[in-house]
Amino acid sequence: TLIKTIIIWCGMYYATPQWMEQQIPEHLKSTRYELYIVPYGTPLSSIKTKIHPRTTALIGFSAGGLDVFKNYSPDYAFIGLIDPSTNPRYNQLKYTNNVHMLYDISNWGYINQNLSVAADAITRGGGEAIHIDMGHNEIPKYFFKVYFGI
């Protein structure tokens, strides 16, 4: 599927839209994509574009992962979860092969205990949830290289 629109929800604290933009390869910022980098918690409905799921990627980093889970549908061209915050209520979603998650459980300590359960739910649905050994703030750059590299 050809992706035309990319919506990226950022995380908390340092993970602002400005910081996230620095994690993204230059070619993603070209005119080829309609790119929206928004703070976590931004409602999808407030993003000023006509969203066509079949040509849209929803990507969330850390707390922004909750925004992706909240808006999840198998209709989207690409669902990206970058070391996301999770919530047990999203374990029941019917994930498919449009979901791609990179995560490192060791980045979370005692919080986000549901992350491995979410990973299993995604894998069971045919998506991919890849455990990598990498610092939380290093994963976005790597994610974009893996999935949107040239």
Coordinates of C-alpha atoms in Angstrom, one line a residue:
T1 CA 0.0 0.0 0.0
L2 CA 1.2 3.5 -0.8
I3 CA 1.4 5.6 2.3
K4 CA 0.6 9.3 1.7
T5 CA -0.1 10.6 5.2
I6 CA 2.0 9.9 8.3
I7 CA 0.7 10.9 11.7
I8 CA 3.1 10.6 14.6
W9 CA 2.2 11.1 18.2
C10 CA 5.1 12.0 20.4
G11 CA 5.8 11.1 24.1
M12 CA 6.2 13.0 27.3
Y13 CA 8.8 15.4 28.6
Y14 CA 11.7 15.6 26.0
A15 CA 9.8 13.8 23.3
T16 CA 8.2 16.9 21.8
P17 CA 7.3 17.3 18.2
Q18 CA 10.5 19.3 17.7
W19 CA 12.6 16.4 19.2
M20 CA 10.7 13.8 17.2
E21 CA 11.3 15.7 14.0
Q22 CA 15.0 15.3 14.6
Q23 CA 14.5 11.5 14.7
I24 CA 13.0 11.3 11.3
P25 CA 15.0 10.9 8.2
E26 CA 15.0 13.8 5.8
H27 CA 13.2 12.0 3.0
L28 CA 10.1 11.6 5.2
K29 CA 9.9 15.3 5.5
S30 CA 9.8 15.7 1.7
T31 CA 6.6 16.6 -0.2
R32 CA 6.1 12.8 -0.8
Y33 CA 4.3 12.5 2.5
E34 CA 1.8 14.6 4.3
L35 CA 3.5 14.6 7.7
Y36 CA 1.8 15.5 11.1
I37 CA 3.9 15.4 14.2
V38 CA 1.7 16.0 17.2
P39 CA 1.9 15.9 21.0
Y40 CA 0.5 12.8 22.7
G41 CA -3.2 13.1 23.6
T42 CA -3.9 15.1 20.4
P43 CA -7.3 13.7 19.1
L44 CA -7.1 12.3 15.6
S45 CA -10.2 14.3 14.7
S46 CA -8.3 17.6 15.4
I47 CA -5.6 16.9 12.8
K48 CA -6.6 19.1 9.9
T49 CA -6.6 16.7 7.0
K50 CA -8.9 14.2 5.3
I51 CA -7.7 10.9 6.6
H52 CA -7.9 7.9 4.2
P53 CA -6.9 4.9 6.3
R54 CA -5.7 2.9 3.3
T55 CA -3.0 5.5 2.6
T56 CA -2.3 6.6 6.2
A57 CA 0.3 5.5 8.8
L58 CA -0.4 6.0 12.5
I59 CA 2.7 6.0 14.6
G60 CA 3.2 6.5 18.3
F61 CA 6.2 6.8 20.5
S62 CA 6.0 6.1 24.3
A63 CA 2.9 7.8 25.6
G64 CA 1.9 8.5 22.0
G65 CA 1.4 4.8 21.6
L66 CA -1.8 5.1 23.6
D67 CA -3.2 7.4 20.9
V68 CA -2.4 4.8 18.2
F69 CA -4.0 2.0 20.2
K70 CA -7.1 4.3 20.8
N71 CA -7.4 4.9 17.0
Y72 CA -6.4 1.4 15.9
S73 CA -8.1 -0.1 12.9
P74 CA -7.0 -2.9 10.6
D75 CA -7.9 -0.5 7.7
Y76 CA -4.8 1.7 8.2
A77 CA -2.0 1.1 5.8
F78 CA 0.6 1.0 8.6
I79 CA 0.4 1.1 12.4
G80 CA 3.7 1.9 14.1
L81 CA 4.3 1.5 17.9
I82 CA 7.7 2.7 19.1
D83 CA 8.4 1.5 22.7
P84 CA 4.8 2.4 23.4
S85 CA 2.8 2.9 26.6
T86 CA 0.1 0.4 26.7
N87 CA -3.2 -0.3 28.5
P88 CA -4.8 -3.7 29.1
R89 CA -8.1 -2.5 27.5
Y90 CA -6.4 -2.5 24.1
N91 CA -5.3 -6.2 24.4
Q92 CA -8.7 -7.3 23.0
L93 CA -8.2 -5.4 19.7
K94 CA -8.2 -7.5 16.5
Y95 CA -4.6 -6.8 15.4
T96 CA -3.5 -7.7 11.9
N97 CA -0.3 -7.6 9.9
N98 CA -0.5 -3.8 9.6
V99 CA 1.0 -3.5 13.1
H100 CA 4.8 -3.0 13.6
M101 CA 6.1 -2.6 17.1
L102 CA 9.7 -2.2 18.3
Y103 CA 10.1 -2.2 22.1
D104 CA 12.5 -2.9 25.0
I105 CA 10.7 -4.1 28.1
S106 CA 13.8 -3.1 30.2
N107 CA 13.2 0.6 29.5
W108 CA 10.0 0.5 31.6
G109 CA 11.0 -0.9 35.0
Y110 CA 7.9 -1.6 37.0
I111 CA 5.6 0.6 34.9
N112 CA 3.9 -0.5 31.6
Q113 CA 3.7 -4.1 32.8
N114 CA 1.2 -4.8 30.0
L115 CA 3.8 -4.2 27.3
S116 CA 4.7 -7.9 26.8
V117 CA 1.0 -8.9 26.8
A118 CA 0.3 -6.3 24.1
A119 CA 3.2 -7.6 22.1
D120 CA 1.7 -11.1 22.3
A121 CA -1.7 -9.9 21.2
I122 CA -0.1 -8.1 18.2
T123 CA 1.9 -11.2 17.3
R124 CA -1.1 -13.5 17.6
G125 CA -3.0 -11.2 15.2
G126 CA -0.3 -11.5 12.6
G127 CA 1.5 -8.2 13.3
E128 CA 5.1 -7.9 14.4
A129 CA 6.3 -7.0 17.9
I130 CA 10.1 -7.1 18.0
H131 CA 12.0 -6.9 21.3
I132 CA 15.2 -5.0 20.8
D133 CA 17.9 -4.0 23.2
M134 CA 18.0 -0.3 22.9
G135 CA 17.5 2.9 25.0
H136 CA 14.0 4.3 24.9
N137 CA 15.0 7.6 23.3
E138 CA 17.2 5.8 20.6
I139 CA 14.3 3.6 19.3
P140 CA 12.5 6.3 17.2
K141 CA 15.4 7.0 14.9
Y142 CA 16.0 3.2 14.5
F143 CA 12.3 2.6 13.9
F144 CA 12.2 5.1 11.0
K145 CA 15.4 3.6 9.5
V146 CA 14.0 0.1 9.6
Y147 CA 10.5 0.9 8.3
F148 CA 10.9 4.0 6.3
G149 CA 14.6 3.9 5.3
I150 CA 15.6 4.2 1.7

